[in-house]
């Protein structure tokens, strides 16, 4: 199942700098996109989402950008903090509330 | 903050044995889900459950799997005859409302190891 893909297994950034996590999808029927964060020994927790009718959604330090023509979304974290170190999953669904299709995840490490 | 509780955190079983994974969803939630993540692979949807019925299930959720809400608080996933490939982290999730993916809360997972 390659419908949602995160090509970077890991990303390392310095504290205070921007973290950019990328996600690509192939199913043009996806209508809703989410980012989840996961710490070790915990379940995924919701971070931010975006509907396909928007191209940007912002929540504090977190911004998600959606490029529908390229079937690409990205998560920007500015400024990055050591506590942001976690695995970040991109997920997509056919509608808001329907089953989620996840990407592989990207391990973000923010160095002090 | 309310949370979804899963027990046990780790379970080891022999191939062919039945296992029951238990979840206590958040108390006022009505919609329940199971997802799993095989080591090194993606988190995958298994099943959704509402009003004592399966709402949706994936191709993975075959006749070996079943879900139940035996009482007002627990939500269980049963695997009747486990296979080696069932080894995975199983996540339970719950939601109070339908139609809001961001309102989905996940438990910490049960790591199932089939030997």
Coordinates of C-alpha atoms in Angstrom, one line a residue:
Chain A
X1 CA 0.0 0.0 0.0
X2 CA 1.8 3.1 -1.2
X3 CA -1.0 5.5 -1.1
X4 CA 0.7 7.7 1.5
X5 CA 4.4 7.9 1.6
X6 CA 6.9 9.7 3.8
X7 CA 10.2 9.3 2.0
X8 CA 12.5 10.5 4.8
X9 CA 12.8 8.0 7.7
X10 CA 14.6 10.5 9.8
X11 CA 15.3 14.2 10.1
X12 CA 17.7 16.0 12.5
X13 CA 17.5 19.8 13.1
X14 CA 19.0 22.2 15.6
X15 CA 16.8 23.7 18.3
X16 CA 15.3 27.0 17.2
X17 CA 15.5 26.1 13.5
X18 CA 12.7 25.1 11.2
X19 CA 11.7 21.4 10.8
X20 CA 10.1 20.5 7.5
X21 CA 8.5 17.0 7.2
X22 CA 7.2 15.9 3.9
X23 CA 4.4 13.5 2.7
X24 CA 3.2 12.5 -0.7
X25 CA 0.0 10.7 -1.6
X26 CA -1.3 9.0 -4.7
X27 CA -5.0 8.7 -4.2
X28 CA -6.6 11.9 -5.5
X29 CA -9.8 11.0 -3.6
X30 CA -8.2 11.8 -0.3
X31 CA -10.1 14.7 1.1
X32 CA -8.6 15.2 4.6
X33 CA -5.1 15.1 5.9
X34 CA -3.6 14.9 9.3
X35 CA -0.3 14.8 11.1
X36 CA 0.2 12.7 14.2
X37 CA 3.1 12.7 16.6
X38 CA 4.2 9.6 18.5
X39 CA 6.5 9.3 21.4
X40 CA 8.0 5.9 22.4
X41 CA 5.6 3.7 24.3
X42 CA 2.7 5.9 23.5
X43 CA 0.0 5.9 20.9
X44 CA -0.1 8.5 18.1
X45 CA -1.5 11.9 19.2
X46 CA -3.2 14.3 16.8
X47 CA -1.2 17.3 15.9
X48 CA -2.8 19.3 13.1
X49 CA -5.0 18.7 10.1
X50 CA -6.1 20.2 6.8
X51 CA -9.0 19.8 4.5
X52 CA -8.4 19.5 0.8
X53 CA -10.2 22.8 0.2
X54 CA -7.4 24.6 1.9
X55 CA -3.8 25.0 1.2
X56 CA -2.5 26.0 4.6
X57 CA -3.5 25.5 8.2
X58 CA -1.6 27.0 11.1
X59 CA -1.7 26.2 14.8
X60 CA 1.0 27.9 16.9
X61 CA 4.4 26.6 15.9
X62 CA 2.9 24.1 13.5
X63 CA 1.8 24.8 10.0
X64 CA 0.6 22.3 7.4
X65 CA 0.8 23.0 3.7
X66 CA -1.2 21.1 1.1
X67 CA -0.3 21.2 -2.6
X68 CA -3.1 19.2 -4.3
X69 CA -1.7 19.4 -7.8
X70 CA 1.5 17.8 -6.6
X71 CA -0.3 15.5 -4.1
X72 CA 2.1 16.7 -1.5
X73 CA 1.8 18.0 2.0
X74 CA 4.4 19.2 4.5
X75 CA 4.5 20.0 8.2
X76 CA 6.6 23.0 9.3
X77 CA 7.6 23.4 12.9
X78 CA 9.0 26.8 13.8
X79 CA 10.9 27.1 16.0
X80 CA 11.8 23.5 16.7
X81 CA 12.2 22.4 20.3
X82 CA 13.9 19.3 21.8
X83 CA 10.5 18.2 23.1
X84 CA 9.4 17.9 19.4
X85 CA 11.6 14.9 19.0
X86 CA 9.2 12.1 18.1
X87 CA 8.0 10.1 15.1
X88 CA 5.6 12.1 12.9
X89 CA 3.0 10.3 10.9
X90 CA 1.2 11.8 7.9
X91 CA -2.3 10.3 7.4
X92 CA -5.0 10.8 4.9
X93 CA -8.7 9.9 4.7
X94 CA -11.4 9.9 2.0
X95 CA -13.5 12.2 4.2
X96 CA -13.1 13.8 7.6
X97 CA -13.8 11.0 10.1
X98 CA -13.3 8.0 7.8
X99 CA -10.5 5.4 8.2
X100 CA -7.0 6.7 8.2
X101 CA -4.2 5.7 5.8
X102 CA -0.9 6.3 7.3
X103 CA 2.6 7.0 6.0
X104 CA 5.7 5.3 7.2
X105 CA 6.6 8.0 9.7
X106 CA 9.6 10.3 10.1
X107 CA 11.7 10.3 13.2
X108 CA 12.4 13.9 14.0
X109 CA 15.3 14.7 16.3
X110 CA 15.8 18.2 17.6
X111 CA 19.2 18.8 19.0
X112 CA 19.7 21.3 21.8
Chain B
X1 CA -6.8 14.2 30.8
X2 CA -8.9 11.1 29.9
X3 CA -7.1 8.5 28.0
X4 CA -7.6 5.2 26.2
X5 CA -6.2 2.3 28.2
X6 CA -4.9 -0.9 26.7
X7 CA -3.9 -4.1 28.5
X8 CA -1.6 -5.9 28.5
X9 CA 1.2 -3.7 27.1
X10 CA 3.0 -6.8 25.9
X11 CA 1.6 -10.2 25.1
X12 CA 3.5 -13.3 24.0
X13 CA 1.6 -16.3 22.6
X14 CA 2.2 -19.4 20.7
X15 CA 1.2 -19.7 17.1
X16 CA -2.3 -21.1 16.8
X17 CA -3.4 -19.8 20.2
X18 CA -6.3 -17.4 20.7
X19 CA -5.5 -14.0 22.1
X20 CA -7.8 -11.2 23.4
X21 CA -6.5 -7.7 23.4
X22 CA -8.3 -5.4 25.8
X23 CA -9.1 -1.7 25.6
X24 CA -10.9 0.7 27.8
X25 CA -12.0 3.7 25.6
X26 CA -12.6 7.1 27.0
X27 CA -15.9 6.9 28.9
X28 CA -18.2 9.1 26.8
X29 CA -16.8 7.9 23.5
X30 CA -19.1 6.1 21.1
X31 CA -16.9 5.1 18.2
X32 CA -14.1 2.5 18.6
X33 CA -11.3 1.4 16.3
X34 CA -8.4 -1.0 16.1
X35 CA -5.2 -0.2 14.1
X36 CA -2.0 -2.1 14.0
X37 CA 1.6 -1.6 13.1
X38 CA 3.9 -4.4 12.1
X39 CA 7.5 -3.7 13.0
X40 CA 9.0 -1.5 10.3
X41 CA 5.7 -1.0 8.5
X42 CA 2.9 1.5 8.4
X43 CA 0.1 1.9 10.9
X44 CA -2.9 0.1 9.3
X45 CA -6.6 0.3 9.9
X46 CA -8.3 -2.9 11.0
X47 CA -11.8 -2.1 12.0
X48 CA -14.3 0.5 13.3
X49 CA -17.2 -0.2 15.6
X50 CA -20.3 1.7 16.6
X51 CA -23.5 0.8 18.3
X52 CA -22.4 -2.8 18.8
X53 CA -21.7 -3.3 15.1
X54 CA -18.7 -3.2 12.9
X55 CA -19.0 -0.1 10.8
X56 CA -16.1 -0.8 8.5
X57 CA -13.3 -3.3 8.3
X58 CA -10.2 -3.6 6.2
X59 CA -9.0 -6.5 4.1
X60 CA -6.7 -7.5 6.9
X61 CA -9.7 -8.1 9.2
X62 CA -10.6 -11.6 8.1
X63 CA -12.5 -14.3 9.9
X64 CA -9.7 -14.9 12.4
X65 CA -10.5 -11.5 13.9
X66 CA -13.5 -10.4 15.9
X67 CA -14.3 -7.4 18.1
X68 CA -16.7 -7.1 20.9
X69 CA -17.9 -4.6 23.5
X70 CA -18.8 -7.0 26.2
X71 CA -19.8 -4.4 28.7
X72 CA -20.1 -0.6 29.0
X73 CA -16.4 0.0 29.3
X74 CA -14.3 -2.6 27.5
X75 CA -13.6 -3.0 23.8
X76 CA -11.8 -6.2 22.8
X77 CA -10.0 -7.6 19.7
X78 CA -9.9 -11.3 19.5
X79 CA -7.6 -13.3 17.2
X80 CA -8.8 -16.8 17.1
X81 CA -5.8 -18.7 15.9
X82 CA -2.7 -16.5 15.8
X83 CA -0.1 -16.6 13.0
X84 CA 3.4 -15.4 13.0
X85 CA 2.4 -12.5 10.8
X86 CA 0.0 -11.3 13.5
X87 CA 2.9 -10.1 15.5
X88 CA 2.5 -6.3 15.7
X89 CA 1.7 -3.4 17.9
X90 CA -2.1 -3.1 18.2
X91 CA -3.6 0.3 18.9
X92 CA -7.1 0.9 20.1
X93 CA -8.7 4.3 19.5
X94 CA -11.9 5.9 20.4
X95 CA -13.8 9.0 19.4
X96 CA -16.8 10.8 20.9
X97 CA -18.1 12.0 17.6
X98 CA -18.1 10.7 14.0
X99 CA -16.7 12.8 11.2
X100 CA -13.8 14.4 13.1
X101 CA -10.6 12.5 12.6
X102 CA -8.8 14.9 14.8
X103 CA -10.9 13.8 17.7
X104 CA -9.5 10.3 17.6
X105 CA -7.6 9.3 20.6
X106 CA -5.2 6.4 20.6
X107 CA -4.1 4.1 23.4
X108 CA -0.5 3.2 24.0
X109 CA -0.8 -0.1 22.3
X110 CA -0.4 -3.8 23.0
X111 CA 2.7 -5.4 21.5
X112 CA 1.7 -8.9 20.4
X113 CA 4.5 -11.4 19.8
X114 CA 3.5 -14.7 18.2
X115 CA 6.1 -17.4 18.5

